[in-house]
JSON list of C-alpha atoms in Angstrom, two decimals:
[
{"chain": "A", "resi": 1, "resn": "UNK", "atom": "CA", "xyz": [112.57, 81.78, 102.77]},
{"chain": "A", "resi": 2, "resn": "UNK", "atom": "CA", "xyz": [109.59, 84.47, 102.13]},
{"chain": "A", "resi": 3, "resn": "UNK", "atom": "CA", "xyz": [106.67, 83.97, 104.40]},
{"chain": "A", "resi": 4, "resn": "UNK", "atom": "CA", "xyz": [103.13, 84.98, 104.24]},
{"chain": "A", "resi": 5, "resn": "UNK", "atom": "CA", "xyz": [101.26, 86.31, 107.74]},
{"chain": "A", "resi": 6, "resn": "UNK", "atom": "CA", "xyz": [97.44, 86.38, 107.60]},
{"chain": "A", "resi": 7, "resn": "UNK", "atom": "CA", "xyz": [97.26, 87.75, 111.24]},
{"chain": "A", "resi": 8, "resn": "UNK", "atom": "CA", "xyz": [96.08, 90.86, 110.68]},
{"chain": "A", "resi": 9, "resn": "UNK", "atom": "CA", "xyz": [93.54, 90.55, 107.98]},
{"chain": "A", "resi": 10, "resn": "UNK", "atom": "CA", "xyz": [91.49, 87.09, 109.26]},
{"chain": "A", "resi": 11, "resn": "UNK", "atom": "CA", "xyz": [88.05, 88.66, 109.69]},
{"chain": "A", "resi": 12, "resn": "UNK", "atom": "CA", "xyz": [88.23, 90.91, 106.29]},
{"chain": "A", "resi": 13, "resn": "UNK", "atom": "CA", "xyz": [88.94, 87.36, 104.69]},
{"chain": "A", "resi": 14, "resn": "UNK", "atom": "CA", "xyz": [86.00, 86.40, 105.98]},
{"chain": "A", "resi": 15, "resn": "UNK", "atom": "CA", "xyz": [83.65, 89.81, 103.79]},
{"chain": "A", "resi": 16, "resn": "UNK", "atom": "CA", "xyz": [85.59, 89.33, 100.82]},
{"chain": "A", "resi": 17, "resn": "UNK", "atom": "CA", "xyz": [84.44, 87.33, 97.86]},
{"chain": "A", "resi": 18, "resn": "UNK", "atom": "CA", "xyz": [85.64, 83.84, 97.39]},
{"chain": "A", "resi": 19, "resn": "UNK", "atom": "CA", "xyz": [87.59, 84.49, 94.24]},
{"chain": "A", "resi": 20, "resn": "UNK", "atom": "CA", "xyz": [89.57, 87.37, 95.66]},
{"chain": "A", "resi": 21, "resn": "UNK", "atom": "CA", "xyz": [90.70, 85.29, 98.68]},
{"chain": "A", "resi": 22, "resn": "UNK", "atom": "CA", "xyz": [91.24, 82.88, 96.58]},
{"chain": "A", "resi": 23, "resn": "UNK", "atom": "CA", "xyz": [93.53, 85.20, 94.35]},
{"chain": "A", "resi": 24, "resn": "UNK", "atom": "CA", "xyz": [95.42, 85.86, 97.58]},
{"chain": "A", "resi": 25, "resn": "UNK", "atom": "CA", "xyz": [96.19, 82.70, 98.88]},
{"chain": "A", "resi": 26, "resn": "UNK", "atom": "CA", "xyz": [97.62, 82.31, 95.12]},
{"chain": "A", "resi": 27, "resn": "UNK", "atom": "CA", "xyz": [99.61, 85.09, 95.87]},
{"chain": "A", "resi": 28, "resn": "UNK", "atom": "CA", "xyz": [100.97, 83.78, 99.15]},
{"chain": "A", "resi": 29, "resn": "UNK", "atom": "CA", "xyz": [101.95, 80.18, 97.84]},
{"chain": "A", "resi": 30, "resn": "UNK", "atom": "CA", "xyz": [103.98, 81.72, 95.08]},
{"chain": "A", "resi": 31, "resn": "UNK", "atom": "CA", "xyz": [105.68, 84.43, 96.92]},
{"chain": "A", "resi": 32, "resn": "UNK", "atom": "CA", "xyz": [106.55, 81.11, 99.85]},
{"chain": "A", "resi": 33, "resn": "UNK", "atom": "CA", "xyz": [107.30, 79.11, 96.69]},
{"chain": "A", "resi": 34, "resn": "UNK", "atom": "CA", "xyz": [109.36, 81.06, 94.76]},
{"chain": "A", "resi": 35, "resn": "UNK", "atom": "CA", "xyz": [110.16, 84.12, 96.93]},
{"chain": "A", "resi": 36, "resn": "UNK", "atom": "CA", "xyz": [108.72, 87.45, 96.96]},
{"chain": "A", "resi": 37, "resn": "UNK", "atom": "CA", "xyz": [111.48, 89.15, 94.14]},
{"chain": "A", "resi": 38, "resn": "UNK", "atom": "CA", "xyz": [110.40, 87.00, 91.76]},
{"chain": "A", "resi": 39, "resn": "UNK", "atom": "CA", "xyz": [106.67, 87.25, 92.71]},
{"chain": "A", "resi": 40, "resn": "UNK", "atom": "CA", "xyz": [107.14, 90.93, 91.70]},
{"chain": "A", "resi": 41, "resn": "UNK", "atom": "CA", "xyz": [107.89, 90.00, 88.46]},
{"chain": "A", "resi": 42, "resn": "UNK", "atom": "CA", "xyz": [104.63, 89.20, 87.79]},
{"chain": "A", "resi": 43, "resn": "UNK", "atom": "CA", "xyz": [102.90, 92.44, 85.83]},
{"chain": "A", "resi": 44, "resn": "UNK", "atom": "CA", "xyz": [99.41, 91.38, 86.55]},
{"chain": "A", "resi": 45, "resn": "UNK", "atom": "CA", "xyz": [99.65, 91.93, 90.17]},
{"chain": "A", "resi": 46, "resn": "UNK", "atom": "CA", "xyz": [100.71, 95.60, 90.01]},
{"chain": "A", "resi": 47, "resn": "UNK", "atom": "CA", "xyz": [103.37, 95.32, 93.17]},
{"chain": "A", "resi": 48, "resn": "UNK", "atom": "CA", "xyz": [103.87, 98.57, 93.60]},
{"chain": "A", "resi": 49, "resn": "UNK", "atom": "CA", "xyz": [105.39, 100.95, 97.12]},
{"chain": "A", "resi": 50, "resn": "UNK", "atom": "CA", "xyz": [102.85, 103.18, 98.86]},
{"chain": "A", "resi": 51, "resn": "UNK", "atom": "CA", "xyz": [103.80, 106.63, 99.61]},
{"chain": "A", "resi": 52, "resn": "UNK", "atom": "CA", "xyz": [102.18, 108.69, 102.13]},
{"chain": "A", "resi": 53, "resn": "UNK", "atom": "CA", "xyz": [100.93, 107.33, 105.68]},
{"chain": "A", "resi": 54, "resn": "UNK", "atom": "CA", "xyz": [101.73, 103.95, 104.32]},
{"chain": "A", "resi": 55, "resn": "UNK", "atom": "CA", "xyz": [105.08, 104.54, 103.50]},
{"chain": "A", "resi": 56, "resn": "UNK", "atom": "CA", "xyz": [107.26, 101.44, 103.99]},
{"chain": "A", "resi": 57, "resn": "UNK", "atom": "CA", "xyz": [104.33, 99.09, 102.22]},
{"chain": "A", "resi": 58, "resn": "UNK", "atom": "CA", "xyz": [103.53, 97.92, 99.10]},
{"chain": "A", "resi": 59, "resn": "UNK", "atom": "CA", "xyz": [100.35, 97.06, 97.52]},
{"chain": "A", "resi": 60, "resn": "UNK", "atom": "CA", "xyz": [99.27, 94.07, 94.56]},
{"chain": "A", "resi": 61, "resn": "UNK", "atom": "CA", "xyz": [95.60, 94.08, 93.00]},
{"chain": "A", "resi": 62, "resn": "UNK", "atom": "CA", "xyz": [94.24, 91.20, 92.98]},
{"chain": "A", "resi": 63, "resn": "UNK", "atom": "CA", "xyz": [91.06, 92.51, 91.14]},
{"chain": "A", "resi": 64, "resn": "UNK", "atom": "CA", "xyz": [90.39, 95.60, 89.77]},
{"chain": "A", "resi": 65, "resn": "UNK", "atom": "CA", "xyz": [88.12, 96.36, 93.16]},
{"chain": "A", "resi": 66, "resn": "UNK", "atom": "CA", "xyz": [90.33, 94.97, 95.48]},
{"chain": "A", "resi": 67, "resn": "UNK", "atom": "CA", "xyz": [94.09, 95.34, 96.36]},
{"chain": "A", "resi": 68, "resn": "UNK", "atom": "CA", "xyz": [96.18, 93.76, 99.39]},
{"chain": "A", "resi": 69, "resn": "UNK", "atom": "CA", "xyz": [98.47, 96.10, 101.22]},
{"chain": "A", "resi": 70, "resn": "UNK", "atom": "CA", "xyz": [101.71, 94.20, 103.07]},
{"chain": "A", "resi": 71, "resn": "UNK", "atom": "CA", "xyz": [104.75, 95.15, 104.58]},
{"chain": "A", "resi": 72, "resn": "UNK", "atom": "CA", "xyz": [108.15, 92.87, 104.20]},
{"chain": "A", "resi": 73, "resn": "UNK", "atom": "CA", "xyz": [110.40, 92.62, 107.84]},
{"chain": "A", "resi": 74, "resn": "UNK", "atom": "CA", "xyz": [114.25, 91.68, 107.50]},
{"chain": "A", "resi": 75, "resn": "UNK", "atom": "CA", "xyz": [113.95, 88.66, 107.85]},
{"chain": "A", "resi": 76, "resn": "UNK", "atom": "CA", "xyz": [111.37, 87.78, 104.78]},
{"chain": "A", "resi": 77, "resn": "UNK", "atom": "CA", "xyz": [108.19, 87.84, 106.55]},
{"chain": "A", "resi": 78, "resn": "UNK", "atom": "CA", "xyz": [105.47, 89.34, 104.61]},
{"chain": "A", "resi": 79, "resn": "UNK", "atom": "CA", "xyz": [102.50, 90.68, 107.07]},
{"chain": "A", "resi": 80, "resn": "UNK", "atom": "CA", "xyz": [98.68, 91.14, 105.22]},
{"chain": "A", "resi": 81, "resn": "UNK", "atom": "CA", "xyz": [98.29, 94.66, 106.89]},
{"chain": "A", "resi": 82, "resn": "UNK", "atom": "CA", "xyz": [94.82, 95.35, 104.79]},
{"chain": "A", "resi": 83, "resn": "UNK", "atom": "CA", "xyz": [92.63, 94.05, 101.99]},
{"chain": "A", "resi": 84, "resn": "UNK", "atom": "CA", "xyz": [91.12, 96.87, 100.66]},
{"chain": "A", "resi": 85, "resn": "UNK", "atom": "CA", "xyz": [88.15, 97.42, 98.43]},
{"chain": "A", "resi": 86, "resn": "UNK", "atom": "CA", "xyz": [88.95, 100.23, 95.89]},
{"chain": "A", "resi": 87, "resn": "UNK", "atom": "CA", "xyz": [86.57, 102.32, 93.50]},
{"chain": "A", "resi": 88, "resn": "UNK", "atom": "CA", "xyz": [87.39, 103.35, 89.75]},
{"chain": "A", "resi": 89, "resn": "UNK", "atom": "CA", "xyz": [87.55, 107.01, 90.66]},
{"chain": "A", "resi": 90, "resn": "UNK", "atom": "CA", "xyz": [90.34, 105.90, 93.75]},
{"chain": "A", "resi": 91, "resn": "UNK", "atom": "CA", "xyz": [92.93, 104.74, 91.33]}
]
């Protein structure tokens, strides 16, 4: 079973508007519901790998300004790494 970790990204929840948390926690309910393959299913959240220095993570918008970045373990664990606030000219 797919699990969501907040850990890392607790006080950026805290700067971040109330609709794009609560896009998130969305996020993490379905991927615990119904598993994080099917989750990327889903078009409107963009799941897409990062390349670069953040090779080995993957990214989902949740807005147009704001994307999540996680990583998956083995074992199904999904850890928040960054919630990131991007600009038109960035993507």
């Amino acid at each position: 079973m797919d699990r969501v970790i907040f850990d890392d990204v607790q006080k950026q929840l805290k700067r971040i508007p109330t609709y794009v948390v609560d896009k998130l926690i969305a996020w993490a309910v379905s991927v615990e519901m119904k598993g994080l393959r099917e989750i990327r299913k889903i078009p409107g959240y963009h799941d897409e790998p990062l390349k670069g220095q953040r090779e080995g993570q993957r990214s989902i918008r949740l807005t147009k300004g704001y994307r999540a970045i996680y990583r998956e373990d083995v074992d199904g664990t999904i850890h928040l790494v960054i919630l990131k606030e991007v600009h038109k000219h960035e993507y």
